[in-house]
Coordinates of C-alpha atoms in Angstrom, one line a residue:
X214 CA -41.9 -37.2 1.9
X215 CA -40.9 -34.4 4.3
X216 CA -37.6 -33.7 4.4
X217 CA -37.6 -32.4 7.6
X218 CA -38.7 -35.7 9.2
X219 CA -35.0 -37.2 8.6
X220 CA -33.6 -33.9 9.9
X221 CA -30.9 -35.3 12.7
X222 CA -32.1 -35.0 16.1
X223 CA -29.1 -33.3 17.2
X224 CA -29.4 -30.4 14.1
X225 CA -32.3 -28.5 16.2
X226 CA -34.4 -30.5 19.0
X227 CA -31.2 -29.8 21.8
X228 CA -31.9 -26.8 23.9
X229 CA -28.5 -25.7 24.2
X230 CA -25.4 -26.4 22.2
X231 CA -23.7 -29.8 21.2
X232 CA -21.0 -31.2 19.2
X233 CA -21.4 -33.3 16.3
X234 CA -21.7 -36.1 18.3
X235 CA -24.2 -34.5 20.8
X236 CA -22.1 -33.8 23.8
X237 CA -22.9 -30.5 25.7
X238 CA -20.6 -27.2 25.2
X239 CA -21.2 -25.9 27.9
X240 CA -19.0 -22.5 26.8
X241 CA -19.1 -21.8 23.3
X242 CA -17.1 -18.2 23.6
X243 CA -13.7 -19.3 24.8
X244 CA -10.8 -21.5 23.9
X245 CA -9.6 -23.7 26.5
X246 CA -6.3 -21.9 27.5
X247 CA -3.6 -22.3 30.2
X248 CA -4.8 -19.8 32.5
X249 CA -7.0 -16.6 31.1
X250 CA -4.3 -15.3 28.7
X251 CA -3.2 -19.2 27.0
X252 CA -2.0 -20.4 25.2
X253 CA -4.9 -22.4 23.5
X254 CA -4.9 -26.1 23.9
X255 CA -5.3 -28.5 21.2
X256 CA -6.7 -31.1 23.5
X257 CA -10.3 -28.0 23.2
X258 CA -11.9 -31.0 21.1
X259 CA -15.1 -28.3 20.4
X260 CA -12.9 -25.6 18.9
X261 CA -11.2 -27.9 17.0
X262 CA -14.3 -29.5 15.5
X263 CA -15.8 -25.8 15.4
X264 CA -13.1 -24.4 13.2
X265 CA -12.8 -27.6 11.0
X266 CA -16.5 -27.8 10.0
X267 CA -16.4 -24.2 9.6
X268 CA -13.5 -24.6 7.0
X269 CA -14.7 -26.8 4.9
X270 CA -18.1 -24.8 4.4
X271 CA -17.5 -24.0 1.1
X272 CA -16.3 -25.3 -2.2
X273 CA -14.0 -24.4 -3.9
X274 CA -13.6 -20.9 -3.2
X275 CA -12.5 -19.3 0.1
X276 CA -14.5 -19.3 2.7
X277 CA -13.0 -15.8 3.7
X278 CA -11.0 -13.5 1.4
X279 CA -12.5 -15.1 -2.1
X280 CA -12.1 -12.3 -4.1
X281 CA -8.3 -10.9 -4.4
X282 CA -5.3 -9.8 -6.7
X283 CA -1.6 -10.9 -6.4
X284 CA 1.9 -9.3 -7.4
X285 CA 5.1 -10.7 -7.3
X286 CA 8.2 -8.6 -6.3
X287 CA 11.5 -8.4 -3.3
X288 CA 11.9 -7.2 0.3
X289 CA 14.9 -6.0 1.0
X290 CA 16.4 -5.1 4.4
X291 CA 17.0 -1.3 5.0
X292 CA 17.9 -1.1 9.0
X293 CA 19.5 -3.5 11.2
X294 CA 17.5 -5.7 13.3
X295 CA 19.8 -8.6 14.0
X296 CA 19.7 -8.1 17.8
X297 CA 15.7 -8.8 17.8
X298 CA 16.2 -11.7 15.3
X299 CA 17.8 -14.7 14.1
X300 CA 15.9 -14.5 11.2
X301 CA 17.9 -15.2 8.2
X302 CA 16.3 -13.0 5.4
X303 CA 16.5 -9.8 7.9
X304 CA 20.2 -10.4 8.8
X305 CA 21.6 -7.3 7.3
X306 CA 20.6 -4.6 5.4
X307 CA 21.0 -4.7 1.9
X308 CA 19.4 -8.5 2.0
X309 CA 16.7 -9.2 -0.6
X310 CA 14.3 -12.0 -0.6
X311 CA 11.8 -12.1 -3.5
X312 CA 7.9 -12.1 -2.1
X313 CA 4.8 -12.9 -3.7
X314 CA 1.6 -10.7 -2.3
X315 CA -2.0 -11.5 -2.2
X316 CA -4.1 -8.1 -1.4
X317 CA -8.1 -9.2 -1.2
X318 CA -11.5 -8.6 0.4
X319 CA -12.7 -10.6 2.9
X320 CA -16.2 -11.3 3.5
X321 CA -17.9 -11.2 0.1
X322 CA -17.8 -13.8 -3.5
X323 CA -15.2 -13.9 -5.7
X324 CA -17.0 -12.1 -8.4
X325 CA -18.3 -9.3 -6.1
X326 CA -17.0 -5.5 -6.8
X327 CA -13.9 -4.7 -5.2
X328 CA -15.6 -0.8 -4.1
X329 CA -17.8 -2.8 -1.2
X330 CA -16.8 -1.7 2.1
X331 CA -15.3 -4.7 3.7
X332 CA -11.5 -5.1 5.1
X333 CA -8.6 -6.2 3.3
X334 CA -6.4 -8.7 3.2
X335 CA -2.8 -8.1 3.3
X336 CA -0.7 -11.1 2.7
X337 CA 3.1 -11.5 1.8
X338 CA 4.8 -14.6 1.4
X339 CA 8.8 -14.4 1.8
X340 CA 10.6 -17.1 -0.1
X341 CA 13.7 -16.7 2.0
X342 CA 16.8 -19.4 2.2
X343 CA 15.2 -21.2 5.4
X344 CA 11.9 -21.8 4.1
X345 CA 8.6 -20.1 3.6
X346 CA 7.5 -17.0 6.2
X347 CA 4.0 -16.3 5.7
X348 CA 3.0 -12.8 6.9
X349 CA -0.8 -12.9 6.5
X350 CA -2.5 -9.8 7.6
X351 CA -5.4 -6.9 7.1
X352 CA -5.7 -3.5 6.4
X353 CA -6.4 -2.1 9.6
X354 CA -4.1 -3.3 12.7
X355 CA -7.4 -4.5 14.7
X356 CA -9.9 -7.2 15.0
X357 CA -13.3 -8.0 15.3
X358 CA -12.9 -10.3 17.9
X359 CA -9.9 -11.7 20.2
X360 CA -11.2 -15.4 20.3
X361 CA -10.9 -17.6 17.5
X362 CA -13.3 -19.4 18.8
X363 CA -16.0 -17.1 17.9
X364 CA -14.3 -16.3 14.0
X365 CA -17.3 -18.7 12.4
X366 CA -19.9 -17.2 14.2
X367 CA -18.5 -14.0 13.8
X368 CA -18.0 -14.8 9.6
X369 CA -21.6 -16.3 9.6
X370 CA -23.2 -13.0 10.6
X371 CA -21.1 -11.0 7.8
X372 CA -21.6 -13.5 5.2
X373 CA -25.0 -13.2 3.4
X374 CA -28.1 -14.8 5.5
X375 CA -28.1 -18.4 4.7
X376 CA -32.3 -18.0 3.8
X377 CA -32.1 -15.4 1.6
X378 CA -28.3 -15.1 0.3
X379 CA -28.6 -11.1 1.3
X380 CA -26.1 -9.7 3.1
X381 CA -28.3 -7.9 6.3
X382 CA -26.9 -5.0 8.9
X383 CA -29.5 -6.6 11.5
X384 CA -27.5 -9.8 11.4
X385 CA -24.5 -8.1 11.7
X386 CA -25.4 -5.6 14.7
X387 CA -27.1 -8.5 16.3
X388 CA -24.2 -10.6 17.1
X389 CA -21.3 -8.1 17.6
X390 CA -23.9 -6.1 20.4
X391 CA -22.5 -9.4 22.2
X392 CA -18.9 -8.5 21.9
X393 CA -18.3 -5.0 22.9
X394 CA -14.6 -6.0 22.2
X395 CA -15.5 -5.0 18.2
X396 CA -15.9 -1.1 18.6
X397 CA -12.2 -0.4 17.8
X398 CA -12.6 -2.8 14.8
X399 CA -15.8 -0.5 13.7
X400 CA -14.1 2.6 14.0
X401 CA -12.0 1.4 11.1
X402 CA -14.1 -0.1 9.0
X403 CA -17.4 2.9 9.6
X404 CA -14.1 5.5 8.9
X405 CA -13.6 7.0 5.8
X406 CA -10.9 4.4 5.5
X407 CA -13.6 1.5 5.4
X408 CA -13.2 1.3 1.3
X409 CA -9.8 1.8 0.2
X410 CA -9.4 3.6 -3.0
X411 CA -7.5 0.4 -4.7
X412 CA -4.7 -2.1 -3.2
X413 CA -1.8 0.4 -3.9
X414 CA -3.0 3.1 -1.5
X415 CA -3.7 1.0 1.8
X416 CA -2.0 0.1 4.4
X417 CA -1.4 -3.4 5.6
X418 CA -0.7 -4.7 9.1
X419 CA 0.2 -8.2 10.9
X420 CA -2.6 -7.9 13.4
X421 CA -1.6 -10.4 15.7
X422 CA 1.4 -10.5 17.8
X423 CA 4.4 -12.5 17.3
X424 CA 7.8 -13.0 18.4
X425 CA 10.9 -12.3 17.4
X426 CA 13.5 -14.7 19.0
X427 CA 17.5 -13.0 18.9
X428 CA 20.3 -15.9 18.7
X429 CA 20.8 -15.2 22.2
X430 CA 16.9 -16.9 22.7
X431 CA 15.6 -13.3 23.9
X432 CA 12.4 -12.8 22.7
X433 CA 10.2 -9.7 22.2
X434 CA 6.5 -9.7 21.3
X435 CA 6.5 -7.9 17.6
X436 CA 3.6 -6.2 15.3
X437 CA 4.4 -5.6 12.1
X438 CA 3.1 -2.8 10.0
X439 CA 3.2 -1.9 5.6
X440 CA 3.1 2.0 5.1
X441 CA 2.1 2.8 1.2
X442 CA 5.0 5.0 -0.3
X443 CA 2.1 6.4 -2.5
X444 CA 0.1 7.2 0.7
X445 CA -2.9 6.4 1.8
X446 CA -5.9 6.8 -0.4
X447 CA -9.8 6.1 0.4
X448 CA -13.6 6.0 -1.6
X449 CA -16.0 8.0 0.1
X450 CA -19.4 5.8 -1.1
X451 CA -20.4 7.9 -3.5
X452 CA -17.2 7.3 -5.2
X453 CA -17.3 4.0 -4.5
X454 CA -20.7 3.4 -6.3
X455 CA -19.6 5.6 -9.3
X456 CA -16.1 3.3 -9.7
X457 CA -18.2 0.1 -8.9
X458 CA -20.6 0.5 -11.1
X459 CA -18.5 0.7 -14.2
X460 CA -15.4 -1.7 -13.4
X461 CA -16.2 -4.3 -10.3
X462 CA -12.7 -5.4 -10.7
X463 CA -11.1 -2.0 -10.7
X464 CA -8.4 -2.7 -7.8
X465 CA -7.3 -5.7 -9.4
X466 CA -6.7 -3.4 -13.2
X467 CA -5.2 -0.7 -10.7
X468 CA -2.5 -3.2 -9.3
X469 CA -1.7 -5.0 -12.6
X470 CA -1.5 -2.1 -14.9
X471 CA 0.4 -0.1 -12.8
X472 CA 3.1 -2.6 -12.5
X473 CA 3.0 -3.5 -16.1
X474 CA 3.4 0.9 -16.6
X475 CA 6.7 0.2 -14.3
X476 CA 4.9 2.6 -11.8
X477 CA 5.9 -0.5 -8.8
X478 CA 4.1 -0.6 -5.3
X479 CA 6.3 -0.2 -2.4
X480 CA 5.8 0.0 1.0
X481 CA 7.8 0.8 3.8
X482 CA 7.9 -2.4 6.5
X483 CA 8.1 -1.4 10.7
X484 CA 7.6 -3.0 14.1
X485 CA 6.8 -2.5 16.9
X486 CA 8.4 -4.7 19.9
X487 CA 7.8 -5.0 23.6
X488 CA 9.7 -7.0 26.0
X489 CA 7.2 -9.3 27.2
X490 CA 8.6 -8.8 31.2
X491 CA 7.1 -5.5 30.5
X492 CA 3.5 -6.6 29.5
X493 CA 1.6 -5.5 32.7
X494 CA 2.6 -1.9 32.4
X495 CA -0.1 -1.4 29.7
X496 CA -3.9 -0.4 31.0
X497 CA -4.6 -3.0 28.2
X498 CA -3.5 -6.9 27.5
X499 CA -0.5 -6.6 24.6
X500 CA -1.5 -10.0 22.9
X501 CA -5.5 -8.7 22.7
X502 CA -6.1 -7.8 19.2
X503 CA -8.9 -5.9 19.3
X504 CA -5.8 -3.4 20.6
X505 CA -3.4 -0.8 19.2
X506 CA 0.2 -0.4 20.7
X507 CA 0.4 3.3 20.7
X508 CA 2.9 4.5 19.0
X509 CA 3.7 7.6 21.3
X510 CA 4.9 4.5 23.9
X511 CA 5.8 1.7 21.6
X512 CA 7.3 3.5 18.4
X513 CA 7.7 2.1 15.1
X514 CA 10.6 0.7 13.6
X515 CA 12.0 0.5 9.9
X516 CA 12.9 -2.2 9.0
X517 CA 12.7 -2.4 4.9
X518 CA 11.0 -2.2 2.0
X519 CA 8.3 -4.1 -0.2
X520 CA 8.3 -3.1 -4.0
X521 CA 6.1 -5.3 -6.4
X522 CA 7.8 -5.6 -10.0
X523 CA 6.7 -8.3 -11.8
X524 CA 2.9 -9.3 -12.9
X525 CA 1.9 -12.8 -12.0
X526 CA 1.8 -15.1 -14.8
X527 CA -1.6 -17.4 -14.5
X528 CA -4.5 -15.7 -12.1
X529 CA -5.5 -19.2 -11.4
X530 CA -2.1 -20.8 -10.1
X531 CA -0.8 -17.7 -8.7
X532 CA -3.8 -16.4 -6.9
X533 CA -6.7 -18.6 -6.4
X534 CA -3.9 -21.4 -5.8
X535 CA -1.9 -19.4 -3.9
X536 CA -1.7 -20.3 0.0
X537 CA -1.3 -18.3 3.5
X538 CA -1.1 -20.1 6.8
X539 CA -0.1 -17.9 9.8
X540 CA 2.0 -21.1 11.1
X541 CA 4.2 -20.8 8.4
X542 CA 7.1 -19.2 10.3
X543 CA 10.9 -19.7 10.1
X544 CA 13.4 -19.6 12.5
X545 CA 14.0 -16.4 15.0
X546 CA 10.3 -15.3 14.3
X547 CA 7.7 -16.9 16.4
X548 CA 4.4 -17.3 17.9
X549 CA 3.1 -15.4 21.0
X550 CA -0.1 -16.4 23.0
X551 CA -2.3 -14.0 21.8
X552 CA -5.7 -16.3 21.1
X553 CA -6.9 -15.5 17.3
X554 CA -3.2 -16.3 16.5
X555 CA -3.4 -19.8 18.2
X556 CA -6.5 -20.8 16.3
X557 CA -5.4 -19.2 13.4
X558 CA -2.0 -21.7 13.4
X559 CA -4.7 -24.5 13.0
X560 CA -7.4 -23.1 10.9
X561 CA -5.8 -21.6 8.1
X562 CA -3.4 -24.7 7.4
X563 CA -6.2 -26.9 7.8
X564 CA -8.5 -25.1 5.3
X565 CA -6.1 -25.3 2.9
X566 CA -5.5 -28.6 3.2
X567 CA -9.6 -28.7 2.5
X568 CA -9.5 -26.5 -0.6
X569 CA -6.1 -27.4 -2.1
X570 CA -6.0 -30.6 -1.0
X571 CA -3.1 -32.2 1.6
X572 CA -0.2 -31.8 -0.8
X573 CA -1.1 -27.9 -1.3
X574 CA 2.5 -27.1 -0.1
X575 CA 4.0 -29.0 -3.8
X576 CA 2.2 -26.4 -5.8
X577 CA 4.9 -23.6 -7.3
X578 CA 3.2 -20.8 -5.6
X579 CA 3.9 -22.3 -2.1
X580 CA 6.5 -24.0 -2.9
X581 CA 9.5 -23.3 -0.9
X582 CA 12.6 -22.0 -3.3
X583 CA 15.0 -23.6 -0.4
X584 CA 15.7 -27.2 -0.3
X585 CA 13.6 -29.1 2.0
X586 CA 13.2 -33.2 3.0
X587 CA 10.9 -34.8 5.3
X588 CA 8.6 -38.6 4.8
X589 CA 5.2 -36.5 4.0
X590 CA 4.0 -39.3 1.3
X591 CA 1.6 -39.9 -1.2
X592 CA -2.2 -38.4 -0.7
X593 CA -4.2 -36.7 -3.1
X594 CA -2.3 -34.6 -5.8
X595 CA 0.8 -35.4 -4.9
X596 CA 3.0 -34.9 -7.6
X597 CA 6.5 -34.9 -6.5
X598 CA 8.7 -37.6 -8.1
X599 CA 10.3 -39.7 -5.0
X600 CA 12.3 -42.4 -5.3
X601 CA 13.6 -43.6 -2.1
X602 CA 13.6 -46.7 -0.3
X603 CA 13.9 -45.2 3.3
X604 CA 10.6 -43.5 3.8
X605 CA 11.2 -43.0 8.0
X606 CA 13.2 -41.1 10.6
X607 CA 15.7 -42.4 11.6
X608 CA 17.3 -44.6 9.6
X609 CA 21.2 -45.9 9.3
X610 CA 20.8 -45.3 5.2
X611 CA 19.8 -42.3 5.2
X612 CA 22.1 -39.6 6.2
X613 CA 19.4 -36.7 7.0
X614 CA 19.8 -35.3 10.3
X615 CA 18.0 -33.1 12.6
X616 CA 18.5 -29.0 11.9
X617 CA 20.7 -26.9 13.8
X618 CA 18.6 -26.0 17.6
X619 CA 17.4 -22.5 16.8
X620 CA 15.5 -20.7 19.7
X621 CA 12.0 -20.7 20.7
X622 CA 10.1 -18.4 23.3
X623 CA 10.5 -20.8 26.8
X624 CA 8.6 -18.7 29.1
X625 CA 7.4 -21.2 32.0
X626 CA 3.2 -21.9 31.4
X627 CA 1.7 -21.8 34.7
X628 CA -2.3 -22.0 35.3
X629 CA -5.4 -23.9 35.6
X630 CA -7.1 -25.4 32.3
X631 CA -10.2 -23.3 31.9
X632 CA -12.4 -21.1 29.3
X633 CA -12.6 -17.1 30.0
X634 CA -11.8 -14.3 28.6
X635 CA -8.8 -12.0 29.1
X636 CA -8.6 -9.4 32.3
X637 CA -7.6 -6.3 30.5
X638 CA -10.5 -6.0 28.4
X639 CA -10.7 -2.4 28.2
X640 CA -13.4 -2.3 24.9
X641 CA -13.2 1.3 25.2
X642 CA -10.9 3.6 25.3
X643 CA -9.0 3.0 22.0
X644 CA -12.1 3.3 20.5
X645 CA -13.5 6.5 22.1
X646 CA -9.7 8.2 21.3
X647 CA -9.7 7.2 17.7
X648 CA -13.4 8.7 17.2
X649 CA -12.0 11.7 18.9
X650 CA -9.1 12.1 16.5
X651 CA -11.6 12.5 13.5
X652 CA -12.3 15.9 11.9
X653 CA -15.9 16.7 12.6
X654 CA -17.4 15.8 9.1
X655 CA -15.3 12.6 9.6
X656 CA -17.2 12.0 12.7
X657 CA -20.7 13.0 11.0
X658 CA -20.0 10.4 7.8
X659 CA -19.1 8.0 11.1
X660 CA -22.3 8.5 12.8
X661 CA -24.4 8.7 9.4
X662 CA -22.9 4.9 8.7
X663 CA -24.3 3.8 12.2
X664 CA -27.0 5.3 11.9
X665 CA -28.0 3.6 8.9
X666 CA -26.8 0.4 10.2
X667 CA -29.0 0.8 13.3
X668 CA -32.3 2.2 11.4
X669 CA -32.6 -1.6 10.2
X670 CA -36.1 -2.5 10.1
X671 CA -35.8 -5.8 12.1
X672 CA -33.0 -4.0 14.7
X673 CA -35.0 -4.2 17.7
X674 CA -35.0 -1.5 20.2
X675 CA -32.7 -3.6 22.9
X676 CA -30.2 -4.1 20.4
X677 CA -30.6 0.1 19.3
X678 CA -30.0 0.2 23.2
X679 CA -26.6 -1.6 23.3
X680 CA -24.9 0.2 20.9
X681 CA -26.2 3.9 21.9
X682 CA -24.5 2.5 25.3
X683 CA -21.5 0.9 24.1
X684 CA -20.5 4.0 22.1
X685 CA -21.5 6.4 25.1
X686 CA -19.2 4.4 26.8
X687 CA -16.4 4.9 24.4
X688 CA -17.5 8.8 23.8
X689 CA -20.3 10.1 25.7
X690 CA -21.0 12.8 22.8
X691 CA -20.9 10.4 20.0
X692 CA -23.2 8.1 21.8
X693 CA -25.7 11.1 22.9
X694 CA -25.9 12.0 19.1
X695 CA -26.4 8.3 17.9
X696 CA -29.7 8.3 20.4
X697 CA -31.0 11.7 19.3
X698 CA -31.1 10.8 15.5
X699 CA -32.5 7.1 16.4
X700 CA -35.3 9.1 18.7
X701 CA -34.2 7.0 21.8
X702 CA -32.6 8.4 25.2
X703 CA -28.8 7.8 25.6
X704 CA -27.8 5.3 28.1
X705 CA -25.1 4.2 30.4

């Protein structure tokens, strides 16, 4: 029998892109969004069926972040930011709310070596008295790409290729030569900062833009950003190799014998805010986040402190258990428009509801330590002992009410339903500045990285063409040195 006989019609024969059920996409690179800058609408049946299939790709293990380490530990409030938040656990300083913290890589196995360059995960869940916050994050404050809707394919072509299981830089130089919008992503991750030394010597930041609501219901768009005590420390690769070779789980020993020594993690927690009447006075979109706030215009703020005391007690329930949804917000801190943060509300709940299961929420780790009541019955795994009668809202016998009203952003939404990207784009200039703040042997290790990237065998020349011009876009020296070594002529 040929297997391929049986192969649905829709899987290949359709000369441009369908859904599952075979109706045209006829943009497969945008959300649908009110107006160009959102928010994203849930009614974008594509992206919705785009991010669910790609969630439940694998089993059991993450699809993204597999392999990672978690600590357990306290925040604790050192400056006063009560007039940009209602939030309870940063009231006052002094305040302490105990965390636990998931560091990981992203795009490889959860066996692979923790010395593979690759960006990290940064994720702290705060436990605090009016539920769960969930500040899931990265080691660098960039990303790939500003459109969820393009997160699978951009995941595909940085997994391993699906014939061969080999992870390949032609796959990878391929698709982002289509999204110039990446380059300030690859000046992190081509840096010498692209394999951190272990989890205690990186930074972490929030990436995306949210808001922080005041009791007053003023809101400011907010980054956040985790500054090592310890500093920052990096593997150059022929470190990395040496490390690898002998211990692929060295970052995970680092983190756990460290605290077991009483030698804690800490890290310093700042913002950054803008008042979002003031959004247009930027050469660049504020919600894009493939962009850096700079801090010379937009400086950081203290606003505590993370240390990590205490060692989890089972690696399976408190790490490959543990859960992180962006959605998971409590009251005076917010959502903002920016696009990867919309689809990330749905994705990341939704693939946990895949992996964990739909009661995922009832498992200790994500748990919340406050009290907490709602008619979310029955499904697999559930496992908490209920024994009302009254199983609906509202009801004469039972007393639960609604909540206090707490503010939320209520900016008026004004545009047309449509697809498109943002009008600041600017794919540039951050990049070309960053490259220019390197030492020169910092640039050369950059260049030598791209280099090799570029001198795939199966890079074709076009694609070699696209990145000698993106880059002399972003600095026309680094681009003109990037064609010399590849034996092409730079271009514009």
């Amino acid at each position: 029998m040929d297997p391929y006989k049986y192969r649905p019609s829709s899987a290949y024969n359709s000369p441009f892109f369908t859904t599952n059920s075979g109706a045209p996409v006829w943009n497969n690179n945008s959300s649908l969004t009110v107006g160009s800058r959102g928010p994203v609408l849930l009614e974008d049946y594509h992206l919705v069926e785009k991010l669910a299939n790609f969630d439940r790709e694998r089993i059991p293990e993450r699809v993204v972040h597999a392999r990672g380490a978690s600590a357990k530990g306290f925040f604790e409030v050192t400056h006063d930011i009560s007039q940009l938040t209602c939030a309870d656990f940063l009231r006052s300083p002094g305040v302490q709310t105990p965390v636990i913290v998931r560091f990981s890589t992203v795009i490889h196995e959860r066996g692979s070596p923790e010395t593979l360059r690759d960006p990290r995960g940064f994720a702290v869940k705060f436990y605090t008295r009016e539920g769960n916050f969930d500040m899931v994050g990265n080691n660098f404050p960039v990303f790939f790409v500003r459109d969820g809707m393009k997160f699978p394919d951009m995941v595909h072509a940085l997994k391993p290729n699906p014939k061969s299981h080999i992870q390949e830089n032609w796959r990878i130089v391929d698709f982002f030569s289509h999204h110039p919008e990446s380059l300030h992503m690859f000046t992190f991750l081509f840096d010498d900062i692209g394999i951190p030394q272990d989890y205690r010597h990186m930074e972490g930041s929030g990436v995306n833009t949210y808001t922080l609501i005041s009791k007053t219901g003023k809101a400011h768009y907010v980054k956040f950003h985790w500054k090592p005590t310890c500093g920052v420390k990096s593997l150059l690769e022929e470190e990395a190799i040496k490390i690898g070779g002998s211990n692929h789980s060295h970052a995970t020993q680092d983190l756990y014998d460290s605290i077991a020594a009483g030698n804690y993690p800490e890290w310093k927690l700042f913002i950054q805010t803008i008042d979002p009447d003031h959004e247009d006075r930027f050469d660049f979109d504020p919600l894009d986040v493939t962009k850096t706030w700079p801090e010379d215009i937009i400086p950081l703020q203290p606003v505590g402190r993370l240390v990590l005391n205490k060692n989890i007690d089972n690696f399976f329930n408190e790490n490959e258990q543990l859960a992180f949804c962006p959605s998971i917000v409590v009251p005076g801190i917010y959502y903002s428009d920016d696009k990867l943060l919309q689809t990330r509300i749905f994705s990341y709940s939704d693939t946990q509801r895949h992996r964990l299961g739909p009661n995922y929420l009832q498992l200790p780790a994500n748990a919340p330590k406050a009290s907490h009541h709602n008619n979310h019955y029955d499904g697999f795994m559930n496992f908490m002992h209920r024994d009302e009668e009254v199983d609906y809202f509202p009801s004469r016998y039972d007393p639960v009410r609604h909540a206090e009203r707490y503010p939320i952003p209520s900016a008026l939404l004004k545009g047309k339903r449509e697809k498109s990207i943002i009008e600041k784009e600017n794919n540039f200039k951050q990049p070309g500045e960053r490259y220019r703040s390197f030492a020169p042997d910092r640039q050369e290790r950059f260049i030598r990285r791209w280099i090799e990237a570029l001198s795939d065998k199966r890079v074709t020349y076009e694609i070699r063409s696209i990145w000698i011009s993106y880059w002399s876009q972003a600095d026309k020296s680094l681009g003109q040195k990037l064609a010399s070594r590849l034996n092409m002529r730079p271009s514009m």
